[in-house]
PDB file of C-alpha atoms in Angstrom:
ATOM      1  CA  UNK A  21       7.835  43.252  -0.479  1.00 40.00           C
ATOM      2  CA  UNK A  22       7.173  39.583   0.224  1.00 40.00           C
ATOM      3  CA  UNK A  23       7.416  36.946  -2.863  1.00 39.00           C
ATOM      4  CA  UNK A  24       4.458  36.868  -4.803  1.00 40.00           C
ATOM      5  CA  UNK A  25       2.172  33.749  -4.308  1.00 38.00           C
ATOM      6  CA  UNK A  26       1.299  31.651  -8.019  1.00 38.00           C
ATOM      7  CA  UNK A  27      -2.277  31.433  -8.321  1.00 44.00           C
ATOM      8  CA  UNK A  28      -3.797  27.994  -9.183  1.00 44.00           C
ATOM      9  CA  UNK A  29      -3.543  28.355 -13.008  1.00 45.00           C
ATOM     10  CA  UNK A  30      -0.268  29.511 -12.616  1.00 43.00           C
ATOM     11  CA  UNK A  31       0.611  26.533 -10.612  1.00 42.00           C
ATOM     12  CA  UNK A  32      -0.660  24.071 -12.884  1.00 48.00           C
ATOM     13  CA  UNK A  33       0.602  25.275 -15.995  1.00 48.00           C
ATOM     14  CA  UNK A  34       4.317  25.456 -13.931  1.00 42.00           C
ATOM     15  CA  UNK A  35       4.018  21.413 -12.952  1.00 45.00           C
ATOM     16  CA  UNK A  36       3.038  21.205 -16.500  1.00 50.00           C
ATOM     17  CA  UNK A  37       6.338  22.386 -17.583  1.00 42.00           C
ATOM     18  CA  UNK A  38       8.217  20.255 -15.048  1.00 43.00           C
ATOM     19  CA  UNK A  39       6.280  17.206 -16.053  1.00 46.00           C
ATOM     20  CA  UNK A  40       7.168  17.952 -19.707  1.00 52.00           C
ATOM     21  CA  UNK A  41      10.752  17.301 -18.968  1.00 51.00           C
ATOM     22  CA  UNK A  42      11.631  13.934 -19.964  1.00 52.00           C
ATOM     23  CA  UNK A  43      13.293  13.075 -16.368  1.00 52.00           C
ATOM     24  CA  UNK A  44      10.020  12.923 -14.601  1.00 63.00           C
ATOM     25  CA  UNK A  45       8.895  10.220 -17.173  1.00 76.00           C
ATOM     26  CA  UNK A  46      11.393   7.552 -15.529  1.00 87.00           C
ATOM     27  CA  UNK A  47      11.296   6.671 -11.714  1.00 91.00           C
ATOM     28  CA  UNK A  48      14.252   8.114  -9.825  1.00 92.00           C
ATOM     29  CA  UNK A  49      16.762   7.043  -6.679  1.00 91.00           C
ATOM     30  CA  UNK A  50      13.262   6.865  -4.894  1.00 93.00           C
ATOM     31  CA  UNK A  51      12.198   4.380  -6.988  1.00 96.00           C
ATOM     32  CA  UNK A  52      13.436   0.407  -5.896  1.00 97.00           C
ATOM     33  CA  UNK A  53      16.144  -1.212  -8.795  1.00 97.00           C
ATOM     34  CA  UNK A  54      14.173  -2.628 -11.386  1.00 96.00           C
ATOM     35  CA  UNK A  55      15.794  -6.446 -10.513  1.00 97.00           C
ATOM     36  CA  UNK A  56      13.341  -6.333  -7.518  1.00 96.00           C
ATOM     37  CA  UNK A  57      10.059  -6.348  -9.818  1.00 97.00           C
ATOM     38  CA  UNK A  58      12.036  -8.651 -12.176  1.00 97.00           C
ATOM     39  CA  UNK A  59      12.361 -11.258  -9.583  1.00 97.00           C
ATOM     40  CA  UNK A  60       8.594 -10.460  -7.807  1.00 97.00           C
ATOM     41  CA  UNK A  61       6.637 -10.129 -10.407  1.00 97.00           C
ATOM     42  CA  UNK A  62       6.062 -12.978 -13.297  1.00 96.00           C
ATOM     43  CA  UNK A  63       7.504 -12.152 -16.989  1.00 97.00           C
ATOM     44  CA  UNK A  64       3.680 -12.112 -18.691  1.00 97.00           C
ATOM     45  CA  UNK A  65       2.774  -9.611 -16.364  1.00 98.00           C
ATOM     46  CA  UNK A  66       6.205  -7.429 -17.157  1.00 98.00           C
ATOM     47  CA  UNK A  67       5.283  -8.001 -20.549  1.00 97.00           C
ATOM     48  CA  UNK A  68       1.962  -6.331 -20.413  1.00 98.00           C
ATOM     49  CA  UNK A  69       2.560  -3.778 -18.353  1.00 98.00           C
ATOM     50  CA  UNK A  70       4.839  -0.829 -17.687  1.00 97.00           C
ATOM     51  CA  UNK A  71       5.913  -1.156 -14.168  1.00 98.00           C
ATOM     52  CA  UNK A  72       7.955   0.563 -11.139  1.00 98.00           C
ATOM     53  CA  UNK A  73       8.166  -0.448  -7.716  1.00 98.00           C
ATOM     54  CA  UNK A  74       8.803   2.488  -4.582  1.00 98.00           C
ATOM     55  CA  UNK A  75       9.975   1.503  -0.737  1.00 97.00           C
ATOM     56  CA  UNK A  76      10.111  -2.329  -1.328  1.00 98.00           C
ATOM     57  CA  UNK A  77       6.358  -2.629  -2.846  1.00 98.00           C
ATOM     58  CA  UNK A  78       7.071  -5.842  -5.357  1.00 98.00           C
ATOM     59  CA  UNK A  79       8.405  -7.351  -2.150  1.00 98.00           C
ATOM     60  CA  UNK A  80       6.719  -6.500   0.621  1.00 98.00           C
ATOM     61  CA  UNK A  81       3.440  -7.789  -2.261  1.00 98.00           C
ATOM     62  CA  UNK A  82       4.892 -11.007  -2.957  1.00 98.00           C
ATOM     63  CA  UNK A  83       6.440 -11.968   1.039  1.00 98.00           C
ATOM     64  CA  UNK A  84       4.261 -10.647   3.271  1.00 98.00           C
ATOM     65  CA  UNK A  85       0.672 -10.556   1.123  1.00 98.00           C
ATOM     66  CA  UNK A  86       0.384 -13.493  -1.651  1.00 98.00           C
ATOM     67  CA  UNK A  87      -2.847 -13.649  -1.928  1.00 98.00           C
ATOM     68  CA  UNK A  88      -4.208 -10.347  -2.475  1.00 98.00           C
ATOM     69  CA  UNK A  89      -1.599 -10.029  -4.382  1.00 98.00           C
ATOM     70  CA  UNK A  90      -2.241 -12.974  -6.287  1.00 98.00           C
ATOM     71  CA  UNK A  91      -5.829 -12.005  -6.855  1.00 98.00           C
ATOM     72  CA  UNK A  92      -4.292  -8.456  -8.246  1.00 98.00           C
ATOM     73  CA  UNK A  93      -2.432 -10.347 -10.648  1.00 98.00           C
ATOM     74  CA  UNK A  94      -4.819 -12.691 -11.658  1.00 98.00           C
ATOM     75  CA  UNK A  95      -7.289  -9.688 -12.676  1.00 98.00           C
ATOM     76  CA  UNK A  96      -4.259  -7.518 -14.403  1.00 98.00           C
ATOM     77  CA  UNK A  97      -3.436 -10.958 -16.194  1.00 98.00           C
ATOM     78  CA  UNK A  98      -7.159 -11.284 -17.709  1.00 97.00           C
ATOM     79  CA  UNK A  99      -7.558  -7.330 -17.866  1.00 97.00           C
ATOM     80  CA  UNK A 100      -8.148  -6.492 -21.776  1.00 97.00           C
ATOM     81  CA  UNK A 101      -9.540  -3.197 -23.383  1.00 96.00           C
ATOM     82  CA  UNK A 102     -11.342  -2.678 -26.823  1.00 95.00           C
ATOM     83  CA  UNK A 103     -10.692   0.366 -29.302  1.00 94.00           C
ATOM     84  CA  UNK A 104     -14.403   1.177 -28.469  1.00 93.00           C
ATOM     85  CA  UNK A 105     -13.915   1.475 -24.973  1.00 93.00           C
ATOM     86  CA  UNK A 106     -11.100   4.133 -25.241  1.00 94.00           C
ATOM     87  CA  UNK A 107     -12.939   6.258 -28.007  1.00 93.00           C
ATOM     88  CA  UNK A 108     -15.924   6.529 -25.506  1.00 90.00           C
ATOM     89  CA  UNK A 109     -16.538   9.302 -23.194  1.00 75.00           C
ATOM     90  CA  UNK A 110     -16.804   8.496 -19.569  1.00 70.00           C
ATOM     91  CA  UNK A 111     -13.308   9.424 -17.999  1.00 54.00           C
ATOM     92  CA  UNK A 112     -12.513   7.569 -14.848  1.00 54.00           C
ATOM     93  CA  UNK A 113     -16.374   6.579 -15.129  1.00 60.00           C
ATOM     94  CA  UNK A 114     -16.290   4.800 -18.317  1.00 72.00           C
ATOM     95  CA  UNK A 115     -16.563   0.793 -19.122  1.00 86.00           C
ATOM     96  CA  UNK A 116     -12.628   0.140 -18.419  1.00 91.00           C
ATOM     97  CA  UNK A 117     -12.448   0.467 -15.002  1.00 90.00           C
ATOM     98  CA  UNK A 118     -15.169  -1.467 -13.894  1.00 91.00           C
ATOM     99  CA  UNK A 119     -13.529  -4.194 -15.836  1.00 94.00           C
ATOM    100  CA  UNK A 120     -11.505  -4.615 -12.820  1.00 94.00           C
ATOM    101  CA  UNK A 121     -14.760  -3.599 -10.270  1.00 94.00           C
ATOM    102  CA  UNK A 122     -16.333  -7.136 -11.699  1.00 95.00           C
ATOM    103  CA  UNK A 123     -13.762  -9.088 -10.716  1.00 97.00           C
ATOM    104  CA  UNK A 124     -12.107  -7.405  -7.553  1.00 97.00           C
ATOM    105  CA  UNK A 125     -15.400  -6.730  -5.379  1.00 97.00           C
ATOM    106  CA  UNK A 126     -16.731 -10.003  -5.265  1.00 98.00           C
ATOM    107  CA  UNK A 127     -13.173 -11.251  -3.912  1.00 98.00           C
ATOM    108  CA  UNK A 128     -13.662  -8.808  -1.347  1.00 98.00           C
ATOM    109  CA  UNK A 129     -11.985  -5.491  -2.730  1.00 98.00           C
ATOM    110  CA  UNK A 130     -13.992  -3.130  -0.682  1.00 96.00           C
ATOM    111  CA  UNK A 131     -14.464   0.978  -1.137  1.00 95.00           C
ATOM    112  CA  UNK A 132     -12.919   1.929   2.267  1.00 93.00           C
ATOM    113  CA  UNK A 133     -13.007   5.510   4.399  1.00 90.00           C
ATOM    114  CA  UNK A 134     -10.415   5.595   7.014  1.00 85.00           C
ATOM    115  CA  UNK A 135     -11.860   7.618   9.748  1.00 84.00           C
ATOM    116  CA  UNK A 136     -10.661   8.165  13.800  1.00 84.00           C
ATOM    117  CA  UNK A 137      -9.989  10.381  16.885  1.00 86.00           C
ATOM    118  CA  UNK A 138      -6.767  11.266  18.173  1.00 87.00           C
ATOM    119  CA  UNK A 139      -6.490  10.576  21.867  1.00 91.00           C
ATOM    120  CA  UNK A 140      -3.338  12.597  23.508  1.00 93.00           C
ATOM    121  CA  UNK A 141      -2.375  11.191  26.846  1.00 94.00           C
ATOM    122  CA  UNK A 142      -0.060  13.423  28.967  1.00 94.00           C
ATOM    123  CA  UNK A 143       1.537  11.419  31.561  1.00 95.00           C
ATOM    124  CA  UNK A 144       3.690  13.490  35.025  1.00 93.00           C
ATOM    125  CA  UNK A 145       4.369  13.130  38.760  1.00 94.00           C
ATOM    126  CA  UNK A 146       3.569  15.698  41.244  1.00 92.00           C
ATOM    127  CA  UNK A 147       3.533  15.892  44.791  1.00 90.00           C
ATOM    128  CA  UNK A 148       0.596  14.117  46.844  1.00 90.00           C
ATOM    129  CA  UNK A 149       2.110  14.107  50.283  1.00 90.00           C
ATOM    130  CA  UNK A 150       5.051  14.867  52.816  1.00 90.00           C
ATOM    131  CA  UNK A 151       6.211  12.572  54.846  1.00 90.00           C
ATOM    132  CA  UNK A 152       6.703  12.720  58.536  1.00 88.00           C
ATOM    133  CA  UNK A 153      10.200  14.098  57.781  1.00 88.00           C
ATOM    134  CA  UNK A 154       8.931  16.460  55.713  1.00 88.00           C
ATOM    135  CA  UNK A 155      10.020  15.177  52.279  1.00 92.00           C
ATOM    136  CA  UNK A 156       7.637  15.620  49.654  1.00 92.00           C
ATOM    137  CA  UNK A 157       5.767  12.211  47.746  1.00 90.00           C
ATOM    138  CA  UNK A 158       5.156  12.261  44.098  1.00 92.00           C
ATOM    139  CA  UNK A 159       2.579  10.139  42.415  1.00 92.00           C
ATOM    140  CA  UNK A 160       1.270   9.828  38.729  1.00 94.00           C
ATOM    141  CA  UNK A 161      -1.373  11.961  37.122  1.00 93.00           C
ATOM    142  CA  UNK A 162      -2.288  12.193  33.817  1.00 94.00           C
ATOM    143  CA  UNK A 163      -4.528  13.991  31.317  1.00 95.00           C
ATOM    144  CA  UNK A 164      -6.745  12.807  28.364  1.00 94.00           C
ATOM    145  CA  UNK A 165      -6.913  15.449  25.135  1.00 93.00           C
ATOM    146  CA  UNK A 166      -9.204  13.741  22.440  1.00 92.00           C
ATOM    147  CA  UNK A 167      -9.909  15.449  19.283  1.00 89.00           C
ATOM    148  CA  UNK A 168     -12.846  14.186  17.509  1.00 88.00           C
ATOM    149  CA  UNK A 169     -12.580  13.276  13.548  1.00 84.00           C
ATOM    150  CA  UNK A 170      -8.501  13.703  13.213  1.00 79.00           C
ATOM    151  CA  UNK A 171      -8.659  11.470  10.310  1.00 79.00           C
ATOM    152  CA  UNK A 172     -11.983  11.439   8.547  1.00 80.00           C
ATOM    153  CA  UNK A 173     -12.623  11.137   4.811  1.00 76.00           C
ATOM    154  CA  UNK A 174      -9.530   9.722   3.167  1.00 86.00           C
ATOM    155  CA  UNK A 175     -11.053   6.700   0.338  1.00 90.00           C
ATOM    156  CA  UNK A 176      -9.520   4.210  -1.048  1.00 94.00           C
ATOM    157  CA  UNK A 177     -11.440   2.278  -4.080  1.00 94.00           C
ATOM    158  CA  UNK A 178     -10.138  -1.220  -3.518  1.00 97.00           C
ATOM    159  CA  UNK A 179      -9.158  -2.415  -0.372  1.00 97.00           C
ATOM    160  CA  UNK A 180      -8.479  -5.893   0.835  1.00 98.00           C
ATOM    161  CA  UNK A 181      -6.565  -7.195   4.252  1.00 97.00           C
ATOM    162  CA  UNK A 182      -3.925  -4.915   4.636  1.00 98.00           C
ATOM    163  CA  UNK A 183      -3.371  -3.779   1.080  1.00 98.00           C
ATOM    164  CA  UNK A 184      -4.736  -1.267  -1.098  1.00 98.00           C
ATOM    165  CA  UNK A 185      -5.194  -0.838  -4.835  1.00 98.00           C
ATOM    166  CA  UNK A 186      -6.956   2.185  -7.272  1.00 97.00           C
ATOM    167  CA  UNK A 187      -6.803   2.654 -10.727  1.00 96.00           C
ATOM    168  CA  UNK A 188      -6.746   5.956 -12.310  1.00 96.00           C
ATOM    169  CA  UNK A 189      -7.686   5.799 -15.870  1.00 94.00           C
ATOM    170  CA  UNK A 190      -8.724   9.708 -16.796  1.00 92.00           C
ATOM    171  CA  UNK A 191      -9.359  11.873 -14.246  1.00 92.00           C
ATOM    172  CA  UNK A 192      -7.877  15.184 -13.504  1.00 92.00           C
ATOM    173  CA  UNK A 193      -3.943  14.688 -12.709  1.00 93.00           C
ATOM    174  CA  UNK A 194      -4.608  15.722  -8.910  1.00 95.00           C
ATOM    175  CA  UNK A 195      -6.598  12.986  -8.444  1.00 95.00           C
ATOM    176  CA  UNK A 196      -2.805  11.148  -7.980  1.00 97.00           C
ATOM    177  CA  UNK A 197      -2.508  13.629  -5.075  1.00 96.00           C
ATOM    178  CA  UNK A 198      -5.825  12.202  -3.447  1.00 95.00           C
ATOM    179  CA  UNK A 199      -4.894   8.709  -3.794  1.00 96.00           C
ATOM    180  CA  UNK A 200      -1.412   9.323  -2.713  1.00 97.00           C
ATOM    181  CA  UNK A 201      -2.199  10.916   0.326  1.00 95.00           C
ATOM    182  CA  UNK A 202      -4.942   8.492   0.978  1.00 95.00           C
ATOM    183  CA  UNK A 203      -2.350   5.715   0.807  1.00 97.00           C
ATOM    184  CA  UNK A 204       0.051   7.662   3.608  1.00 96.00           C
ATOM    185  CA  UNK A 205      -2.742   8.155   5.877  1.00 93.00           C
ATOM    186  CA  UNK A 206      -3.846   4.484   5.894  1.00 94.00           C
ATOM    187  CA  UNK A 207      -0.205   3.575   6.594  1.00 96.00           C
ATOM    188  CA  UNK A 208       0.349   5.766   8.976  1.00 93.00           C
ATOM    189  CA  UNK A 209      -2.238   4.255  11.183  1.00 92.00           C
ATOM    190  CA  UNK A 210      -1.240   0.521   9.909  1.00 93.00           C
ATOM    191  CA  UNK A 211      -4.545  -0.196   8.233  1.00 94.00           C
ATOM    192  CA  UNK A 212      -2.077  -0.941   5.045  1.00 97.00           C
ATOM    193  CA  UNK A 213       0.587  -1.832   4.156  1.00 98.00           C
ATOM    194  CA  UNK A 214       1.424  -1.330   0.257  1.00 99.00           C
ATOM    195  CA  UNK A 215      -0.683   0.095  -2.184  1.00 98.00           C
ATOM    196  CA  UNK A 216      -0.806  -0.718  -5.872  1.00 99.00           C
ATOM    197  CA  UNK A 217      -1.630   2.223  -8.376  1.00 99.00           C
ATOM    198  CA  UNK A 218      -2.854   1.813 -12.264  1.00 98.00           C
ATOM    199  CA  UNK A 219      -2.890   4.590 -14.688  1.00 97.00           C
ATOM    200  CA  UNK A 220      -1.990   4.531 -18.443  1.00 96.00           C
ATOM    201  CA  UNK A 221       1.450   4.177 -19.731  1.00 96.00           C
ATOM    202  CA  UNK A 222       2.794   6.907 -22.110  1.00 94.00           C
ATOM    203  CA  UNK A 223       3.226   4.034 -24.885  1.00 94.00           C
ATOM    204  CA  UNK A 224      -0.815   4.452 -25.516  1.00 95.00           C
ATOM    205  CA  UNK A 225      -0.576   8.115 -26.922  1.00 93.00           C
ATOM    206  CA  UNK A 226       0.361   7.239 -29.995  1.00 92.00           C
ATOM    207  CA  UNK A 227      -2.600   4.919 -30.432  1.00 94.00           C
ATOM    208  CA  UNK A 228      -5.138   7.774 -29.239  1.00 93.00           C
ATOM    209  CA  UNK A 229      -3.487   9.810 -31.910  1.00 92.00           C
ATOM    210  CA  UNK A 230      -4.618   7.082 -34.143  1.00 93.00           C
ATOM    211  CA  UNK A 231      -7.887   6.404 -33.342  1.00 93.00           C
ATOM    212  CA  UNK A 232      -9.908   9.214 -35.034  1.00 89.00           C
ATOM    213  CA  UNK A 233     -12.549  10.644 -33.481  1.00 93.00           C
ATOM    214  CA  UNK A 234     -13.974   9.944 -30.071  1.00 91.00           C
ATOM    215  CA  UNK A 235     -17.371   8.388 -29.214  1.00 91.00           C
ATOM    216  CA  UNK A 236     -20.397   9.175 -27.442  1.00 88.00           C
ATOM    217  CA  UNK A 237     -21.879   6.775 -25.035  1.00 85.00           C
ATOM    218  CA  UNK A 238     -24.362   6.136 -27.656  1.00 85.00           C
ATOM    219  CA  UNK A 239     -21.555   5.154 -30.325  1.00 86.00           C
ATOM    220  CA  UNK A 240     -21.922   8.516 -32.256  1.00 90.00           C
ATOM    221  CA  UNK A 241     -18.883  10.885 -32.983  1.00 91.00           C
ATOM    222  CA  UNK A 242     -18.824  13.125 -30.539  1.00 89.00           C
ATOM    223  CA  UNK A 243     -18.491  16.605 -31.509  1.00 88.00           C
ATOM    224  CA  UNK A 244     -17.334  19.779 -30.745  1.00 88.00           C
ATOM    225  CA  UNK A 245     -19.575  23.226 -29.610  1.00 90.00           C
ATOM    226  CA  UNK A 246     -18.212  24.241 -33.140  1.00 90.00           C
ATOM    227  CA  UNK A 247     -19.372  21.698 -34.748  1.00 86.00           C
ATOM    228  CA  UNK A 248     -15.946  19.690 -35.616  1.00 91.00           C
ATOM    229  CA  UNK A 249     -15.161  16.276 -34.008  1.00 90.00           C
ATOM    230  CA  UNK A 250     -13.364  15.818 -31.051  1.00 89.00           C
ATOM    231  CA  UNK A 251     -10.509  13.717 -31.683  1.00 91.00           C
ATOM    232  CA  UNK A 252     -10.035  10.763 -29.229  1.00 91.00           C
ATOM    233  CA  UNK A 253      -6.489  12.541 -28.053  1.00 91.00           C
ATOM    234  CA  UNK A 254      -8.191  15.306 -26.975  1.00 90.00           C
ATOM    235  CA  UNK A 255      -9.591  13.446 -23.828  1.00 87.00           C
ATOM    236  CA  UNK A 256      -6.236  12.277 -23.258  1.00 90.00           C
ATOM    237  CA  UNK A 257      -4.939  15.113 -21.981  1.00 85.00           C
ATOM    238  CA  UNK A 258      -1.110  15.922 -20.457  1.00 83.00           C
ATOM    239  CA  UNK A 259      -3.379  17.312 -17.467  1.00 89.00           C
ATOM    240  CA  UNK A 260      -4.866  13.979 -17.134  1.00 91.00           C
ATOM    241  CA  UNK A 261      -3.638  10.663 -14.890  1.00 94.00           C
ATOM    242  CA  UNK A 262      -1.241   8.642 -16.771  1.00 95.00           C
ATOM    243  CA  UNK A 263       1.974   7.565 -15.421  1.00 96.00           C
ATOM    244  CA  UNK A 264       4.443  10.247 -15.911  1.00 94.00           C
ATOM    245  CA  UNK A 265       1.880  12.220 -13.693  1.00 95.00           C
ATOM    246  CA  UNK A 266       2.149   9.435 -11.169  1.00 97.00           C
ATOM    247  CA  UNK A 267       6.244   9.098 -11.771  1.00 97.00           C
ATOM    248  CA  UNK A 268       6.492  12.823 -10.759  1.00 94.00           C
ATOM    249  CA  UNK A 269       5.115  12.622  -7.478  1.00 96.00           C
ATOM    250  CA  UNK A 270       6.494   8.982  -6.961  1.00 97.00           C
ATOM    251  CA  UNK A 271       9.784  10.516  -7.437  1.00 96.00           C
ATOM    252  CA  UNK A 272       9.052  13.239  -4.763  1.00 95.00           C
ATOM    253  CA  UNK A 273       7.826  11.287  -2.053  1.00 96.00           C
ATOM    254  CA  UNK A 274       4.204  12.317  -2.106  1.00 96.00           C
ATOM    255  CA  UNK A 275       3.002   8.999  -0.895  1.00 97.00           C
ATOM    256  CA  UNK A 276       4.769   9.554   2.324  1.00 95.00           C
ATOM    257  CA  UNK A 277       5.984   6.477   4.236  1.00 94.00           C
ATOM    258  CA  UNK A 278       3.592   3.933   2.089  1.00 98.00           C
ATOM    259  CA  UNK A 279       5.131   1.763  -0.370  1.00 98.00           C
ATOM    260  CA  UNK A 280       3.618   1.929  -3.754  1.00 99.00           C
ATOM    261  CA  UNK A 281       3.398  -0.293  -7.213  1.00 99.00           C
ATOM    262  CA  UNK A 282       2.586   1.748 -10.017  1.00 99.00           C
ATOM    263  CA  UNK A 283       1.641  -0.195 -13.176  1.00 99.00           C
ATOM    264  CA  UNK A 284       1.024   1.226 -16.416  1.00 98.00           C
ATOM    265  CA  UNK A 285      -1.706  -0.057 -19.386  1.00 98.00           C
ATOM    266  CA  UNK A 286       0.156  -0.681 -22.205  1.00 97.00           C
ATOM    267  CA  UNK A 287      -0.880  -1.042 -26.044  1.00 97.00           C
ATOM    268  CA  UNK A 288      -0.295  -4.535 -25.374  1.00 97.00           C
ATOM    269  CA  UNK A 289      -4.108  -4.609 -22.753  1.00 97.00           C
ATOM    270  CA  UNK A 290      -6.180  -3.731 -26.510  1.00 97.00           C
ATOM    271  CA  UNK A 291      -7.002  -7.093 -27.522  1.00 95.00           C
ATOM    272  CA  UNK A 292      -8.069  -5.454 -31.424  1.00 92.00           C
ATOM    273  CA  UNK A 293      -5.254  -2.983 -32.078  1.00 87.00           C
ATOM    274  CA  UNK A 294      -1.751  -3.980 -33.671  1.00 79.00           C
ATOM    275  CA  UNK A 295       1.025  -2.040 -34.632  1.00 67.00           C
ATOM    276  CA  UNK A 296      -0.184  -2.409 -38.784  1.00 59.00           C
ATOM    277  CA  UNK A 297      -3.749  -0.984 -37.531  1.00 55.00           C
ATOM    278  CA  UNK A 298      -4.415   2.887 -38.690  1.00 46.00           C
ATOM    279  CA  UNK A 299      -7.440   5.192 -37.819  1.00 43.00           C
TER     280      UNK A 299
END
């Protein structure tokens, strides 16, 4: 009898465990020494931000693409989040990330759906003619094999010259699976070539667990079907996209040959919480 196959639920809750373990909260030997984003990336932006560079992305940013990058910075720099805005329902739909929609899309951050054909040439020689002696003459043939739609469908949110950028506030933890694979495709074919990622940094959990209840779109305390409220953790979930998510597939290569930034929010992005502040 043949191993038996974990069904979906079974698979989650196993990655769960694995992403419980501390390790997969820190970049491993995949990841690039932290000296590199030290010497790429400017202190304020260190400061504010939990960061990790894989395959060379701080430098291949700062050398080769200066500007986007520059404009990347400039909106993580002058990105800021309210109390309100993380009590409020709306996952990865809610008022923080278009905070960064504002001020990427009219620099020319464009949505962006890599689609194409694969065209397979097969090249060979084969005899044509003989020659008066008899000897046989080769020439070249060859055969086209196209298949239609090879690539078609993979999105990325933000996409400018030949890098990429997404930010994953709440959604579902597979969602990192999406954009990772996303990113390999598009560098794969050259369309990119680094992607930045943004997701929260562990360091805000202990603020959600602070915050009290969570907020309807409206500004009322959302409630449960039993009638309690729903604390704000609750949306917050370990199932959710924050960076030791991200970290875990980082460290197992899931975004392929693509190198990646991954930045986490910090406590230090709410412009009215400080460490004194209780719910």
């Amino acid at each position: 009898m043949g191993e038996s196959v974990p069904s979906d639920v079974e698979a989650d809750k196993l990655e769960e465990i694995l992403t419980d373990d501390a390790s997969t909260l820190v970049p491993n030997d995949a990841a690039d020494p932290p000296a590199i984003v030290e010497t790429k990336i400017s202190p304020d932006i260190r400061e504010k931000y939990e960061i990790y560079s894989y395959r060379n992305a701080a430098v291949v940013l700062s050398e080769s693409h200066p500007q986007e990058f520059g404009e990347l910075l400039g909106a993580l720099r002058d990105f800021s989040i309210t109390t309100t805005m993380i009590r409020t329902a709306g996952g990865n739909e809610s008022d923080i990330p278009k905070l960064l929609s504002t001020v990427l899309r009219p620099l020319g951050w464009y949505e962006t759906t890599i689609q194409g054909d694969l065209l397979v040439k097969l090249l060979w020689r084969e005899q044509v003619s003989t020659t008066k002696a008899g000897k046989p003459v080769f020439g070249p043939k060859s055969r086209e094999v196209r298949r239609a739609n090879y690539l078609d469908g993979h999105k990325i949110d933000y996409a400018k010259g030949k890098v990429a950028f997404d930010l994953e506030w709440n959604s579902k933890d597979q969602t990192f699976d999406r954009d990772l694979y996303a990113f390999s495709a598009f560098a794969q074919c050259g369309v990119i070539d680094v992607a930045v990622l943004v997701t929260r940094s562990e360091s805000l959990n202990d603020i959600f667990r602070r915050l009290g209840p969570s907020l309807k779109k409206d500004g009322s305390v959302e409630t449960k079907p039993n009638g309690q409220e729903r604390l704000t953790m609750e949306k917050y979930g370990a199932s959710t996209t924050w960076m030791g998510k991200l970290l875990y597939r980082l460290n197992a290569g899931r975004n392929g040959g693509c190198p990646v930034l991954a930045i986490g929010i910090t406590p230090k992005c709410i412009s009215d919480w400080n460490d004194d502040d209780t719910a």
